[in-house]
PDB file of C-alpha atoms in Angstrom:
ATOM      1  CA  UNK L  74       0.000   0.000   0.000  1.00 73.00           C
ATOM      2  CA  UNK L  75       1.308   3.620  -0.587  1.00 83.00           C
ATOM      3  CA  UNK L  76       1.571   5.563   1.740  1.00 90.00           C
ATOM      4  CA  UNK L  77       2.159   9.411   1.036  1.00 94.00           C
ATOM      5  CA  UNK L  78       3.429  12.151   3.715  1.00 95.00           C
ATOM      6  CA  UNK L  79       3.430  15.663   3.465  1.00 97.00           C
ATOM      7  CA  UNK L  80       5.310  18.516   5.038  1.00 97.00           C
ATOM      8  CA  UNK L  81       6.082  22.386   4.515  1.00 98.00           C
ATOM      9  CA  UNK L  82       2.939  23.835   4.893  1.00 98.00           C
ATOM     10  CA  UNK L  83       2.694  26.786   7.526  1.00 98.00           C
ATOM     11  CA  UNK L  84       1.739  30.563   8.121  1.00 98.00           C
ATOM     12  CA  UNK L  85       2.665  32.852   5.291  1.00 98.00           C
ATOM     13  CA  UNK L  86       2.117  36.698   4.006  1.00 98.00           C
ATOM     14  CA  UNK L  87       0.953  37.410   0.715  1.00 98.00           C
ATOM     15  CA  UNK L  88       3.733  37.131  -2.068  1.00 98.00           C
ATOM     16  CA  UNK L  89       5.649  34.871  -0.096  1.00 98.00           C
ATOM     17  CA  UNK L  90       6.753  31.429  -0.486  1.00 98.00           C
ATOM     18  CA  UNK L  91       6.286  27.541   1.175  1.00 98.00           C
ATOM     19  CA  UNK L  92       7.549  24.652  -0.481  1.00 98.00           C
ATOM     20  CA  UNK L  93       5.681  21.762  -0.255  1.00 98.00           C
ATOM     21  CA  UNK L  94       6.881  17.913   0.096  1.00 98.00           C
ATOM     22  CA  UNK L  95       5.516  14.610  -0.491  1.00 96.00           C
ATOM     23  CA  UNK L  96       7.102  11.561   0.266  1.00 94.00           C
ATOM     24  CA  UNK L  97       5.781   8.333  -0.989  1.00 90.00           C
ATOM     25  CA  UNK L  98       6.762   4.679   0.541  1.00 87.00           C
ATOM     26  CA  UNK L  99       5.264   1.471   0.019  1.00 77.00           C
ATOM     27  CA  UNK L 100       4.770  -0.507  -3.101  1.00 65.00           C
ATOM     28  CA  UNK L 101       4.437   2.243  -5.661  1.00 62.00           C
ATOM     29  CA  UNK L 102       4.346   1.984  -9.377  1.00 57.00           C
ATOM     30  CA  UNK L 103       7.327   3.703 -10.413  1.00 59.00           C
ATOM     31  CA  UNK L 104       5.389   6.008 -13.861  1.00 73.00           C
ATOM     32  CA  UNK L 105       2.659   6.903 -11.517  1.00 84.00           C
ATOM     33  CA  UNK L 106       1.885  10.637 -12.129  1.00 91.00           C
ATOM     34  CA  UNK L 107       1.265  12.321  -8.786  1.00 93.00           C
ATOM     35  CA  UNK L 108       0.409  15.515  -7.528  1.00 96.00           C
ATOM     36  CA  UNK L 109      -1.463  17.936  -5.390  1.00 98.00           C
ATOM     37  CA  UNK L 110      -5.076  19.159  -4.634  1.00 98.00           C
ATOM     38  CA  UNK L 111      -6.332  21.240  -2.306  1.00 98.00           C
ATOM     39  CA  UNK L 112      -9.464  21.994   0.377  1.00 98.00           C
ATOM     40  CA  UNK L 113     -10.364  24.570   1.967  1.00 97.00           C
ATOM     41  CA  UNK L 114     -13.614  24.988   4.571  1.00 92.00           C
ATOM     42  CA  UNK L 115     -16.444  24.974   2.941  1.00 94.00           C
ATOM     43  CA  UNK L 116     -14.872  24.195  -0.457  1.00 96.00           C
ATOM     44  CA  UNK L 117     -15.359  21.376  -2.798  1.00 95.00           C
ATOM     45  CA  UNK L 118     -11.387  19.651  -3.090  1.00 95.00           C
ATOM     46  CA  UNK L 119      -9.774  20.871  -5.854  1.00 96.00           C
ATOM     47  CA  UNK L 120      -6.869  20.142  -8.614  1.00 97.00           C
ATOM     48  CA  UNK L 121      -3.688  22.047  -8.048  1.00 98.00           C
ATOM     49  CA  UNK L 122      -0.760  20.454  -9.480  1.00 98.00           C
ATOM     50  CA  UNK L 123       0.225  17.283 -11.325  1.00 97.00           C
ATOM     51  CA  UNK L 124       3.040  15.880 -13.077  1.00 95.00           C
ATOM     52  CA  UNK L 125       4.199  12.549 -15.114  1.00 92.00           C
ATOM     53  CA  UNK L 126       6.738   9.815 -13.742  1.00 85.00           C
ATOM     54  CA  UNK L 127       9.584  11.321 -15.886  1.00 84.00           C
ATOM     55  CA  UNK L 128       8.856  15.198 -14.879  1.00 86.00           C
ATOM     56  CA  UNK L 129       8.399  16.089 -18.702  1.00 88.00           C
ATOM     57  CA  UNK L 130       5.117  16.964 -18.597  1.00 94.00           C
ATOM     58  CA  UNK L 131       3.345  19.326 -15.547  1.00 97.00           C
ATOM     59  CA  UNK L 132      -0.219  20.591 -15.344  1.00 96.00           C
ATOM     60  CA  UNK L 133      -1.579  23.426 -13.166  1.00 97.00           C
ATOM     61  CA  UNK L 134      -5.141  25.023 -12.199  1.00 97.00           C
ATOM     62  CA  UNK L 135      -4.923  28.267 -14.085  1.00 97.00           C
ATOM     63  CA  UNK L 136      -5.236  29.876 -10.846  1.00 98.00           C
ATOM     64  CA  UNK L 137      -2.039  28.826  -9.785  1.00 98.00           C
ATOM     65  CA  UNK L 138       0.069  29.470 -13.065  1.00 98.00           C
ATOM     66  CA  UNK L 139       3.390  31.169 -13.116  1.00 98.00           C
ATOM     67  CA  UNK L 140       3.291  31.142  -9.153  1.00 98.00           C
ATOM     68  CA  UNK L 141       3.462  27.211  -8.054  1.00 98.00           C
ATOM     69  CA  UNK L 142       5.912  24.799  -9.649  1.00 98.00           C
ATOM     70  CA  UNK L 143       5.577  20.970  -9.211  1.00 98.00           C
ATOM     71  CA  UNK L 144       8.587  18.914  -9.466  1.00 97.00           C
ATOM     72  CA  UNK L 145       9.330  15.258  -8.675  1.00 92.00           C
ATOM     73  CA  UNK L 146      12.793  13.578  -7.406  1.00 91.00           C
ATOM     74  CA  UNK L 147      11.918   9.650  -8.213  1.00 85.00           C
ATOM     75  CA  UNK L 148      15.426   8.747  -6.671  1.00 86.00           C
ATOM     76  CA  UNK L 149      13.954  10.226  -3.145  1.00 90.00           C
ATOM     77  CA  UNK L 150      10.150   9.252  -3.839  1.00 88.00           C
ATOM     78  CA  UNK L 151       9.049  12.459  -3.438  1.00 92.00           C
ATOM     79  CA  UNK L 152       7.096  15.154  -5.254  1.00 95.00           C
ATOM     80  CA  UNK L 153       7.289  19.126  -4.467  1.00 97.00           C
ATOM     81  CA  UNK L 154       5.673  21.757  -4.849  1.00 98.00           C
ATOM     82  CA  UNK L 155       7.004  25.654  -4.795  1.00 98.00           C
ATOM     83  CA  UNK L 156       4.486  27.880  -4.114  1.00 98.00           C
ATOM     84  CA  UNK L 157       5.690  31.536  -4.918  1.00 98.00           C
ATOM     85  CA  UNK L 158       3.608  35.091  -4.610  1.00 98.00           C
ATOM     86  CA  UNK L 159       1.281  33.592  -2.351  1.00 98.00           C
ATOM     87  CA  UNK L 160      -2.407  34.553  -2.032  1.00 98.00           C
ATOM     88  CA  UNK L 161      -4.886  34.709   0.966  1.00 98.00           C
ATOM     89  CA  UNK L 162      -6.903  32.596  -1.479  1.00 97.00           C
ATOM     90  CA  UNK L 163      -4.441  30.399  -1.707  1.00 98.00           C
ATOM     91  CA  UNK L 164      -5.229  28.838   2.211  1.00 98.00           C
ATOM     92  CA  UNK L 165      -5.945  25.301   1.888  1.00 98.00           C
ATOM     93  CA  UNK L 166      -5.313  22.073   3.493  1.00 98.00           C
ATOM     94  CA  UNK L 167      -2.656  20.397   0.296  1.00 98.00           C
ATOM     95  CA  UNK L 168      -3.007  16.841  -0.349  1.00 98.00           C
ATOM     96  CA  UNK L 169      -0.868  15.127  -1.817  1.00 97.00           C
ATOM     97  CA  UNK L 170      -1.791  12.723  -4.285  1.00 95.00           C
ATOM     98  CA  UNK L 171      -0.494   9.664  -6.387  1.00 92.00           C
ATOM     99  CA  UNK L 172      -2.608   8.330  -9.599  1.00 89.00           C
ATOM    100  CA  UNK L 173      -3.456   4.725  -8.836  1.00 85.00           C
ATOM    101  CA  UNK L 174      -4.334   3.436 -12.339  1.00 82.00           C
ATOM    102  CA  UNK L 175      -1.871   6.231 -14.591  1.00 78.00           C
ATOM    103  CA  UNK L 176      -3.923   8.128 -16.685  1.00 78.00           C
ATOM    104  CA  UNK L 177      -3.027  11.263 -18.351  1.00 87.00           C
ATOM    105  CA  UNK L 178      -2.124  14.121 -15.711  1.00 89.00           C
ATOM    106  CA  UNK L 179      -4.664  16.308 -18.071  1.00 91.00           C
ATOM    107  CA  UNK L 180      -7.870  14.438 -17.085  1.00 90.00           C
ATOM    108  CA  UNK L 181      -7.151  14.838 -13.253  1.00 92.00           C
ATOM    109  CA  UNK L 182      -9.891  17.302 -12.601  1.00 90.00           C
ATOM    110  CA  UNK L 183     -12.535  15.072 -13.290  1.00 90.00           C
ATOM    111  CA  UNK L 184     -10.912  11.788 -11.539  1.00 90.00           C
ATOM    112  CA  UNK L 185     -13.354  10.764  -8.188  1.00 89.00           C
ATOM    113  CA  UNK L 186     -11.600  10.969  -4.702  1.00 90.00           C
ATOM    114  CA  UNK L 187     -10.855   7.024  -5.036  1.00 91.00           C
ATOM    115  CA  UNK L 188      -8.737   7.319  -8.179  1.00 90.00           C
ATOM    116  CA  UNK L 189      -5.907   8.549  -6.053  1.00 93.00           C
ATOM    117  CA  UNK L 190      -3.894   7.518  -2.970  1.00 93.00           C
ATOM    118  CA  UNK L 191      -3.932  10.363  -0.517  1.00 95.00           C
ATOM    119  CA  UNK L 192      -1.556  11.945   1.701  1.00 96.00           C
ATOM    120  CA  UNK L 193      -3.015  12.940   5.138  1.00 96.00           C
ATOM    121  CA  UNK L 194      -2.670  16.895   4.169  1.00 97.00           C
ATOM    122  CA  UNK L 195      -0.609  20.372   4.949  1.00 98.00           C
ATOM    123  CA  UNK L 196      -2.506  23.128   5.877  1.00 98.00           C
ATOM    124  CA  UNK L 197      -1.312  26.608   4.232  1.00 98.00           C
ATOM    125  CA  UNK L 198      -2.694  29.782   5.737  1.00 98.00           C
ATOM    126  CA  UNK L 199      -1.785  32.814   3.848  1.00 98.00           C
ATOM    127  CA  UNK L 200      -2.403  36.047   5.853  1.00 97.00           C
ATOM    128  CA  UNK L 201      -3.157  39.113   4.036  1.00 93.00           C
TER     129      UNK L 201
END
């Protein structure tokens, strides 16, 4: 079973940064895209960040564009994400996520909760 664990959330001000980790252990299938989505209260879950197995390829919420970068480190298991120029809209629990069945990192979106292995979550508060 994977098992995903995140870190490096935490209290920010607006335009600053947090970068995120994910570290994933267990059996694992090594060109599993993964990724992040986020949550906060009173909000539906929603996409983030995701990226392929080999890095090549990322995908991002247009909300998010040109601020958050996702990258991956497959040697260390683990996924990031750098979250620059952050917003007070930006405050969210993260979850980290890994596709269980590798489909293509565009499609995400519309993938139901139990597509995905979850991390237990980071909570980002951005203060204004």
């Amino acid at each position: 079973q994977v098992q995903l664990v995140e870190s490096g959330g935490g209290l920010v001000q607006a335009g600053g940064s947090l970068r995120l980790s994910c570290v994933a252990s267990g059996v694992i299938f090594t060109r599993s895209p993964m990724g992040w989505f986020r949550q906060a209260p009173g909000k539906e879950r929603e996409f983030v960040a995701a990226i392929t197995w080999s890095g090549g390829t990322t995908h991002y919420r247009d909300s998010v564009k040109g601020r958050f970068t996702i990258s991956r480190d497959n040697g260390k298991n683990t996924v990031y994400l750098q979250m620059n120029s952050l917003k007070p809209e930006d405050t969210a629990v993260y979850y980290c996520a890994a596709d269980r069945f590798v489909s293509a990192i565009t499609g995400w979106e519309a993938k139901s909760f139990e597509y995905f292995s979850w991390g237990q979550g980071t909570q980002v508060t951005v203060s204004s």
